Coordinates of C-alpha atoms in Angstrom, one line a residue:
M180 CA -22.1 15.9 -22.6
G181 CA -20.9 19.4 -22.3
D182 CA -20.2 21.7 -25.3
I183 CA -16.7 21.5 -26.8
A184 CA -14.7 24.6 -25.9
T185 CA -13.6 26.9 -28.7
P186 CA -10.6 29.3 -28.8
D187 CA -13.2 32.2 -28.4
D188 CA -14.5 30.5 -25.3
D189 CA -11.1 30.3 -23.8
L190 CA -10.5 34.0 -24.6
L191 CA -13.7 35.0 -22.9
L192 CA -12.8 32.9 -19.9
K193 CA -9.4 34.5 -19.6
N194 CA -10.9 38.0 -19.9
F195 CA -13.5 37.1 -17.2
F196 CA -10.9 35.9 -14.7
A197 CA -8.8 39.0 -15.3
E198 CA -11.6 40.8 -13.5
V199 CA -11.9 38.3 -10.6
S200 CA -10.9 39.7 -7.3
E201 CA -8.0 38.3 -5.3
V202 CA -10.4 37.4 -2.5
E203 CA -12.4 35.1 -4.8
R204 CA -9.1 33.5 -6.0
E205 CA -8.0 32.9 -2.4
N206 CA -11.4 31.5 -1.4
E207 CA -11.1 29.0 -4.2
V208 CA -7.6 27.9 -3.1
R209 CA -9.0 27.4 0.4
R210 CA -11.9 25.4 -1.0
I211 CA -9.7 23.1 -3.0
L212 CA -7.3 22.5 -0.2
S213 CA -10.2 21.6 2.2
C214 CA -11.6 18.9 -0.2
F215 CA -11.9 15.3 0.6
K216 CA -8.7 13.9 -0.8
L217 CA -10.1 10.6 -2.2
N218 CA -12.8 12.2 -4.3
A219 CA -11.5 13.9 -7.5
F220 CA -15.0 15.2 -8.3
E221 CA -14.9 17.4 -5.2
Y222 CA -11.7 19.1 -6.2
L223 CA -13.2 20.1 -9.5
N224 CA -16.5 20.9 -7.8
L225 CA -18.4 18.6 -10.2
P226 CA -21.4 16.3 -9.8
F227 CA -20.8 12.6 -10.2
D228 CA -22.6 12.3 -13.6
S229 CA -20.3 14.9 -15.2
S230 CA -18.9 14.0 -18.7
L231 CA -15.3 13.9 -19.7
E232 CA -15.7 17.2 -21.5
D233 CA -17.3 18.7 -18.4
V234 CA -14.1 17.6 -16.5
K235 CA -11.8 19.3 -19.0
K236 CA -13.9 22.5 -19.2
Q237 CA -14.1 22.8 -15.4
Y238 CA -10.4 22.2 -15.0
R239 CA -9.6 25.0 -17.4
K240 CA -11.9 27.3 -15.5
L241 CA -10.6 26.6 -12.0
S242 CA -6.9 26.3 -13.0
L243 CA -7.0 29.9 -14.4
L244 CA -8.6 31.0 -11.2
V245 CA -5.9 29.6 -8.9
H246 CA -2.9 29.7 -11.2
P247 CA 0.2 30.7 -9.2
D248 CA 1.0 33.5 -11.7
K249 CA -2.5 35.0 -11.1
C250 CA -3.2 34.1 -7.5
K251 CA -1.2 35.5 -4.6
H252 CA -2.2 32.9 -2.0
P253 CA 0.9 31.1 -0.7
Q254 CA -0.7 27.7 -1.4
A255 CA -1.9 28.5 -4.9
K256 CA 0.7 26.2 -6.4
E257 CA -0.5 23.3 -4.2
A258 CA -4.1 24.0 -5.2
F259 CA -3.2 24.2 -8.8
G260 CA -1.4 20.8 -8.6
A261 CA -4.4 19.2 -6.8
L262 CA -6.7 20.3 -9.7
A263 CA -4.3 18.8 -12.3
K264 CA -4.2 15.5 -10.4
A265 CA -8.0 15.4 -10.1
Q266 CA -8.4 16.0 -13.8
Q267 CA -5.8 13.2 -14.5
L268 CA -7.8 10.8 -12.3
L269 CA -11.1 11.6 -13.8
L270 CA -9.8 11.2 -17.4
D271 CA -8.3 7.8 -16.6
P272 CA -10.9 5.1 -17.3
E273 CA -9.8 2.8 -14.5
E274 CA -9.6 5.5 -11.8
R275 CA -12.8 7.2 -12.9
G276 CA -14.6 3.8 -13.0
Y277 CA -13.4 3.0 -9.4
I278 CA -14.9 6.2 -8.0
L279 CA -18.1 5.8 -10.0
N280 CA -18.4 2.3 -8.7
Q281 CA -18.3 3.5 -5.1
V282 CA -20.9 6.2 -6.0
S283 CA -23.2 3.4 -7.3
N284 CA -22.7 1.5 -4.0
A285 CA -23.4 4.7 -2.1
K286 CA -26.7 5.3 -4.0
E287 CA -27.8 1.7 -3.3
E288 CA -27.2 2.1 0.4
L289 CA -29.1 5.4 0.5
R290 CA -32.0 4.0 -1.5
A291 CA -32.3 1.0 0.9
K292 CA -32.3 3.5 3.8
R293 CA -34.9 5.6 2.0
K294 CA -37.1 2.5 1.4
K295 CA -37.2 1.8 5.1
Q296 CA -38.1 5.3 5.9
L297 CA -41.0 5.2 3.4
K298 CA -42.5 2.2 5.1
K299 CA -43.0 4.3 8.2
D300 CA -44.4 7.2 6.2
A301 CA -47.7 6.1 4.6
A302 CA -48.3 9.4 2.7
S303 CA -44.8 9.4 1.1
K304 CA -45.2 5.7 0.2
I305 CA -48.6 6.3 -1.5
K306 CA -47.2 9.3 -3.5
S307 CA -44.2 7.2 -4.5
L308 CA -46.5 4.5 -5.9
V309 CA -48.7 7.0 -7.7
D310 CA -45.8 8.7 -9.4
E311 CA -44.4 5.3 -10.4
G312 CA -40.9 6.2 -9.3
K313 CA -40.9 9.8 -10.4
Y314 CA -41.2 10.9 -6.7
E315 CA -37.9 9.1 -5.9
Q316 CA -36.2 10.4 -9.0
E317 CA -37.1 13.9 -8.0
F318 CA -35.8 13.3 -4.5
E319 CA -32.5 12.0 -5.9
R320 CA -32.1 15.3 -7.8
S321 CA -32.6 17.3 -4.7
D322 CA -29.8 19.1 -2.8
E323 CA -30.7 17.0 0.3
F324 CA -30.0 13.7 -1.5
Q325 CA -26.9 15.0 -3.2
Q326 CA -25.5 16.1 0.1
Q327 CA -26.3 12.6 1.6
L328 CA -24.7 11.0 -1.5
K329 CA -21.5 13.1 -1.1
L330 CA -21.1 12.1 2.5
K331 CA -21.9 8.5 1.8
V332 CA -19.3 8.4 -1.0
R333 CA -16.8 9.9 1.4
E334 CA -17.6 7.1 3.9
I335 CA -17.2 4.3 1.4
L336 CA -14.0 5.7 -0.2
T337 CA -12.5 6.1 3.3
D338 CA -13.4 2.5 4.2
Q339 CA -12.0 1.2 0.9
E340 CA -8.8 3.2 1.4
W341 CA -8.4 1.9 4.9
R342 CA -8.8 -1.7 3.6
R343 CA -6.3 -1.0 0.8
R344 CA -3.7 0.3 3.2
K345 CA -4.3 -2.5 5.7
M346 CA -3.8 -5.1 2.8
Q347 CA -0.7 -3.2 1.6
K348 CA 0.7 -3.3 5.1
R349 CA 0.1 -7.1 5.3
I350 CA 1.7 -7.5 1.9
S351 CA 4.7 -5.5 3.0
E352 CA 5.0 -7.5 6.2
E353 CA 4.8 -10.7 4.3
E354 CA 7.4 -9.5 1.7
G355 CA 9.7 -8.5 4.6
R356 CA 9.3 -11.9 6.2
L357 CA 10.1 -13.7 3.0
K358 CA 13.1 -11.5 2.4
K359 CA 14.4 -12.2 5.9
D360 CA 13.9 -15.9 5.4
E361 CA 15.7 -15.7 2.1
E362 CA 18.6 -13.8 3.6
E363 CA 18.9 -16.3 6.5
E364 CA 18.9 -19.2 4.0
K365 CA 21.6 -17.5 2.0
E366 CA 23.7 -16.9 5.1
K367 CA 23.2 -20.6 6.1
W368 CA 24.5 -21.8 2.7
K369 CA 27.3 -19.3 2.9
R370 CA 28.5 -20.6 6.3
K371 CA 28.2 -24.2 4.9
R372 CA 30.3 -23.4 1.9
E373 CA 32.9 -21.7 4.1
H374 CA 33.0 -24.7 6.4
E375 CA 33.5 -27.0 3.4
E376 CA 36.2 -24.9 2.0
Q377 CA 38.0 -24.8 5.3
W378 CA 37.6 -28.6 5.6
E379 CA 39.0 -29.1 2.1
G380 CA 41.8 -26.7 2.8
T381 CA 43.1 -28.8 5.8
R382 CA 42.8 -32.1 3.9
E383 CA 46.5 -32.5 3.2
Q384 CA 47.3 -31.7 6.8
R385 CA 44.8 -34.3 8.0
V386 CA 46.1 -36.9 5.6
S387 CA 49.7 -36.2 6.7
S388 CA 48.8 -36.5 10.4
W389 CA 47.0 -39.8 9.7
R390 CA 50.0 -41.2 7.9
D391 CA 52.3 -40.2 10.8
F392 CA 49.9 -41.9 13.2
M393 CA 49.8 -45.1 11.2
K394 CA 53.6 -45.2 11.1
G395 CA 54.5 -44.7 14.7
G396 CA 51.6 -43.4 16.6
K397 CA 51.1 -39.8 17.6
K398 CA 54.4 -37.9 17.8
V399 CA 55.2 -36.4 21.1
K400 CA 55.2 -32.7 21.0
K401 CA 58.3 -30.9 22.3
G402 CA 58.2 -30.6 26.1
E403 CA 55.3 -33.2 26.4
I404 CA 55.8 -36.1 28.8
R405 CA 54.4 -39.5 27.9
P406 CA 52.8 -41.6 30.6
P407 CA 54.8 -44.8 31.4
K408 CA 53.8 -47.9 29.6
L409 CA 52.5 -50.5 32.0
K410 CA 53.2 -54.2 31.6
T411 CA 50.4 -56.4 32.6
E412 CA 52.8 -59.3 33.2
D413 CA 54.7 -57.4 35.9
A414 CA 53.2 -58.9 39.1
S415 CA 55.0 -56.5 41.4
K416 CA 53.0 -53.5 40.3
S417 CA 49.9 -53.3 42.5
Y418 CA 48.1 -50.9 40.1
V419 CA 48.4 -53.3 37.2
Q420 CA 45.2 -55.2 36.5
R421 CA 46.0 -58.8 36.6
P422 CA 44.2 -61.4 34.5
V423 CA 41.2 -62.9 36.3
K424 CA 41.6 -66.6 36.8
R425 CA 38.6 -68.6 35.8
G426 CA 37.4 -71.9 37.2

């Protein structure tokens, strides 16, 4: 774990950055803005095994370097905000744990790949066995391995983010479908209630019409001509159906 910063340390740090050139400040802004967005360790330029105190100390250092009041770069404010967000993520146990879990997965993949390579390289395999793992530990501390790890972590984080967004899209689509079904169901019940209200509203009129019908049949509307009533007993009418005689 890193040393705890003291007020004197902060003063020395401020004095030091007072002498930093504008070119160095602008270079740091460009570095921050070019970082892989899903890896907070990259923004603070820290190794994955950094402690929480390392995170705080590095944030103080870099934030003074790119502070908008000190740096003239037009995107200094954006870089300063990116550092603040990175520190927030790395101090959050859940967010930090998620990144470190992906780092662990990346190491396992690289170790498996390394193991396959050693099978083809007899000399390296023998040296690895002789050193009882020290050879591999030394390799993992090398710049070559650290660069491989950095790229592999990027790859895994990108894949996880893609999966997260894909899942979020599916969830949003499902929520949209459910909302649409709910709205359609509400509209259906609304139409049903309106129909029932209209039916109930015409109840008296329907009852009245039925009573009139029962009393004397349907009333002839003004101007309407009724068809003539035909008498089946009138034998002179050719269009009258006569009873069929049987037997």
